[in-house]
Each structure stands twice: as C-alpha cells, then as structure tokens.
Short mmCIF file of C-alpha atoms in Angstrom, two decimals:
data_model
loop_
_atom_site.label_atom_id
_atom_site.label_comp_id
_atom_site.label_asym_id
_atom_site.label_seq_id
_atom_site.Cartn_x
_atom_site.Cartn_y
_atom_site.Cartn_z
CA UNK A 1 88.58 7.69 -2.48
CA UNK A 2 85.02 8.39 -3.09
CA UNK A 3 82.38 6.26 -1.47
CA UNK A 4 79.63 5.28 -3.87
CA UNK A 5 76.38 4.10 -2.45
CA UNK A 6 73.89 2.55 -4.75
CA UNK A 7 70.21 3.06 -4.23
CA UNK A 8 68.27 -0.16 -3.89
CA UNK A 9 66.77 -1.08 -7.20
CA UNK A 10 63.88 -3.25 -8.18
CA UNK A 11 64.00 -5.90 -10.87
CA UNK A 12 63.56 -3.39 -13.70
CA UNK A 13 66.14 -0.95 -12.39
CA UNK A 14 63.65 1.53 -10.88
CA UNK A 15 64.12 2.79 -7.36
CA UNK A 16 62.39 0.56 -4.79
CA UNK A 17 59.83 2.95 -3.26
CA UNK A 18 56.94 0.64 -4.13
CA UNK A 19 56.95 -1.22 -0.80
CA UNK A 20 56.24 2.02 1.08
CA UNK A 21 53.27 2.85 -1.16
CA UNK A 22 52.06 -0.74 -0.93
CA UNK A 23 52.15 -0.57 2.86
CA UNK A 24 50.13 2.65 2.83
CA UNK A 25 47.50 1.07 0.58
CA UNK A 26 47.38 -1.99 2.78
CA UNK A 27 46.90 0.13 5.90
CA UNK A 28 44.13 2.17 4.25
CA UNK A 29 42.33 -0.94 2.99
CA UNK A 30 42.65 -2.58 6.41
CA UNK A 31 41.27 0.50 8.15
CA UNK A 32 38.35 0.70 5.71
CA UNK A 33 37.57 -2.99 6.24
CA UNK A 34 37.67 -2.53 10.02
CA UNK A 35 35.27 0.41 9.80
CA UNK A 36 32.88 -1.60 7.58
CA UNK A 37 32.99 -4.60 9.89
CA UNK A 38 32.43 -2.48 12.98
CA UNK A 39 29.57 -0.63 11.29
CA UNK A 40 27.99 -3.86 10.08
CA UNK A 41 28.35 -5.48 13.49
CA UNK A 42 26.89 -2.44 15.21
CA UNK A 43 24.03 -2.29 12.72
CA UNK A 44 23.27 -5.99 13.20
CA UNK A 45 23.34 -5.60 16.98
CA UNK A 46 21.01 -2.61 16.75
CA UNK A 47 18.58 -4.37 14.41
CA UNK A 48 18.55 -7.65 16.32
CA UNK A 49 18.44 -5.94 19.68
CA UNK A 50 15.48 -3.76 18.75
CA UNK A 51 13.77 -6.59 16.87
CA UNK A 52 13.83 -8.85 19.91
CA UNK A 53 12.66 -6.02 22.19
CA UNK A 54 9.86 -5.11 19.77
CA UNK A 55 8.79 -8.74 19.37
CA UNK A 56 8.35 -9.08 23.14
CA UNK A 57 6.25 -5.91 23.19
CA UNK A 58 4.31 -7.03 20.11
CA UNK A 59 3.62 -10.46 21.63
CA UNK A 60 2.28 -8.88 24.80
CA UNK A 61 0.08 -6.26 23.10
CA UNK A 62 -2.27 -8.60 21.16
CA UNK A 63 -2.73 -10.83 24.20
CA UNK A 64 -3.70 -7.83 26.33
CA UNK A 65 -5.99 -6.47 23.62
CA UNK A 66 -7.70 -9.83 23.12
CA UNK A 67 -8.27 -10.33 26.83
CA UNK A 68 -9.66 -6.83 27.35
CA UNK A 69 -11.81 -6.82 24.21
CA UNK A 70 -13.25 -10.33 24.30
CA UNK A 71 -13.02 -11.27 27.94
CA UNK A 72 -10.31 -13.32 29.66
CA UNK A 73 -8.91 -16.19 27.59
CA UNK A 74 -11.10 -15.60 24.53
CA UNK A 75 -9.15 -15.73 21.29
CA UNK A 76 -10.40 -15.50 17.75
CA UNK A 77 -9.42 -18.31 15.43
CA UNK A 78 -8.27 -17.52 11.92
CA UNK A 79 -10.43 -18.89 9.13
CA UNK A 80 -8.34 -20.61 6.46
CA UNK A 81 -9.66 -20.06 2.94
CA UNK A 82 -8.61 -22.90 0.62
CA UNK A 83 -6.05 -21.98 -2.04
CA UNK A 84 -7.64 -20.78 -5.26
CA UNK A 85 -6.19 -20.90 -8.76
CA UNK A 86 -7.78 -18.59 -11.35
CA UNK A 87 -7.00 -17.51 -14.92
CA UNK A 88 -5.82 -13.95 -15.33
CA UNK A 89 -7.11 -11.75 -18.12
CA UNK A 90 -4.45 -11.10 -20.73
CA UNK A 91 -4.63 -8.99 -23.87
CA UNK A 92 -2.70 -11.40 -26.09
CA UNK A 93 -4.54 -14.53 -25.05
CA UNK A 94 -1.56 -15.89 -23.12
CA UNK A 95 -2.33 -18.39 -20.39
CA UNK A 96 -1.54 -16.73 -17.06
CA UNK A 97 -2.65 -18.00 -13.67
CA UNK A 98 -2.89 -16.68 -10.15
CA UNK A 99 -2.69 -18.91 -7.10
CA UNK A 100 -3.79 -17.24 -3.90
CA UNK A 101 -4.07 -18.64 -0.39
CA UNK A 102 -5.15 -16.45 2.50
CA UNK A 103 -6.82 -16.41 5.90
CA UNK A 104 -9.62 -14.26 7.23
CA UNK A 105 -9.36 -12.67 10.67
CA UNK A 106 -12.80 -12.50 12.29
CA UNK A 107 -13.54 -9.78 14.84
CA UNK A 108 -14.77 -12.22 17.53
CA UNK A 109 -14.89 -15.97 18.09
CA UNK A 110 -18.63 -15.96 17.32
CA UNK A 111 -17.97 -14.09 14.08
CA UNK A 112 -15.34 -16.74 13.26
CA UNK A 113 -17.96 -19.47 13.44
CA UNK A 114 -20.29 -17.42 11.25
CA UNK A 115 -17.50 -16.85 8.70
CA UNK A 116 -16.80 -20.60 8.57
CA UNK A 117 -20.50 -21.22 7.91
CA UNK A 118 -20.65 -18.68 5.08
CA UNK A 119 -17.26 -19.52 3.56
CA UNK A 120 -18.75 -20.88 0.28
CA UNK A 121 -20.64 -17.59 -0.23
CA UNK A 122 -17.49 -15.59 0.52
CA UNK A 123 -15.45 -17.64 -2.00
CA UNK A 124 -18.22 -17.12 -4.55
CA UNK A 125 -17.95 -13.35 -4.01
CA UNK A 126 -14.18 -13.53 -4.58
CA UNK A 127 -14.32 -15.42 -7.88
CA UNK A 128 -15.49 -12.58 -10.19
CA UNK A 129 -12.94 -10.17 -8.73
CA UNK A 130 -10.02 -12.60 -8.99
CA UNK A 131 -10.93 -13.68 -12.53
CA UNK A 132 -10.97 -10.06 -13.73
CA UNK A 133 -7.43 -9.35 -12.52
CA UNK A 134 -4.75 -8.68 -15.13
CA UNK A 135 -1.01 -9.34 -14.68
CA UNK A 136 -0.51 -5.55 -14.54
CA UNK A 137 -2.81 -5.40 -11.49
CA UNK A 138 -0.37 -7.62 -9.60
CA UNK A 139 2.70 -5.49 -10.34
CA UNK A 140 4.17 -3.07 -7.84
CA UNK A 141 4.38 -2.77 -4.09
CA UNK A 142 0.80 -1.60 -3.60
CA UNK A 143 -0.74 -4.57 -5.46
CA UNK A 144 -0.97 -6.79 -2.39
CA UNK A 145 -2.53 -3.98 -0.37
CA UNK A 146 -5.18 -3.36 -3.06
CA UNK A 147 -6.01 -7.07 -3.28
CA UNK A 148 -6.29 -7.35 0.51
CA UNK A 149 -8.62 -4.35 0.64
CA UNK A 150 -10.86 -5.77 -2.10
CA UNK A 151 -10.99 -9.19 -0.45
CA UNK A 152 -11.87 -7.58 2.89
CA UNK A 153 -14.59 -5.47 1.26
CA UNK A 154 -16.16 -8.51 -0.42
CA UNK A 155 -16.06 -10.54 2.81
CA UNK A 156 -17.72 -7.64 4.64
CA UNK A 157 -20.40 -7.47 1.93
CA UNK A 158 -21.27 -11.13 2.55
CA UNK A 159 -20.88 -11.18 6.34
CA UNK A 160 -21.89 -7.65 7.25
CA UNK A 161 -19.76 -4.74 8.38
CA UNK A 162 -17.42 -5.40 11.30
CA UNK A 163 -17.45 -9.22 11.23
CA UNK A 164 -14.16 -9.68 9.33
CA UNK A 165 -11.26 -7.61 10.64
CA UNK A 166 -8.43 -8.41 8.22
CA UNK A 167 -7.18 -10.62 5.40
CA UNK A 168 -3.80 -12.32 5.80
CA UNK A 169 -2.30 -13.38 2.47
CA UNK A 170 -0.24 -16.56 2.80
CA UNK A 171 0.64 -17.19 -0.88
CA UNK A 172 0.24 -15.01 -3.95
CA UNK A 173 1.84 -16.64 -6.99
CA UNK A 174 1.47 -15.45 -10.56
CA UNK A 175 2.44 -17.87 -13.29
#
C-alpha cells in the first residue's frame, strides 16, 4: 500500500508557500520601520540637544557683548516702526499690496532715542523705495535680505553711519 501525502493547498489549489513569503515581507518592512524610527529619534535628539545647547550659548553671548560694549547693564531698546501698507508696481495694472512691519536695532541706547526722534524722517525715506517694489522683487530667498539691506541703508542715510545696526522684519505680506 502506497502512502499518499497531499501538499497543503490554498483556496485556488495552488501550493501554500505564500505565508512564508508574507512573513519575509513583514520582517523586512518591520526592520525598515525600526531603522526609520531609530534614525528619526536619533536625529530629533541631535537637533534638540544641539539647539538647546546653542540657545544657552547664544543667550549668554549677546548679554556679554552688551555689557562689555555699552557698560554694565546698558541695553539698547529696539525701535518699533509702525506697519506700513503700500501699493506694489504691476505691469498689468493689477492691485497688489505689501504690508511690512519691522524694528530697527540702534547701536547704542542714545542712538535709540535719536532714532525714535527721527522716525518720521526715516519712514519718509522708506516710502519711495517700498512704492517702487514689484511683486517679482519679493520673490525668492534673497528678497528679504535685499529689502533689509535697503531699509538699513536708508535709515543710515537719515541717521548717519553707525547709528542703526540692523533691521528685524516682523511681517512681510504680499497680497
């Protein structure tokens, strides 16, 4: 008598090797997910760890620089320039607007008081520049840098060289 053994069959009569391949795929996908999670977690730890270490160093550096440059406890106050809304120049006559809000960083506390006193003249110097901007001038990564440089140059023209140290843009909205 001959012993007949039947191979296990699936529903369609094909040999049932699919579970082995399915297990291999599952193991590979699980391993890939574990590697991605470990890499993401390590990357987040690295970024957050260095960010917090750098922020402590960055917080200490300006305080030391301010105390050594201006004397102990002297800090310069930022000068807030009111938000301005201007029309942009367009070729087709479309109505486009720019809203910009920024702050001026004076070199010293005394320069800060002088900047506050001459703020109307500084805003008047900004108006022609801002009204001549086109939407294309605001495109790209370098646009904000160019605008900051021009605003700083015009503030220095009004105040004198070395009175205004930087321009901090708070809002720059094109509509």
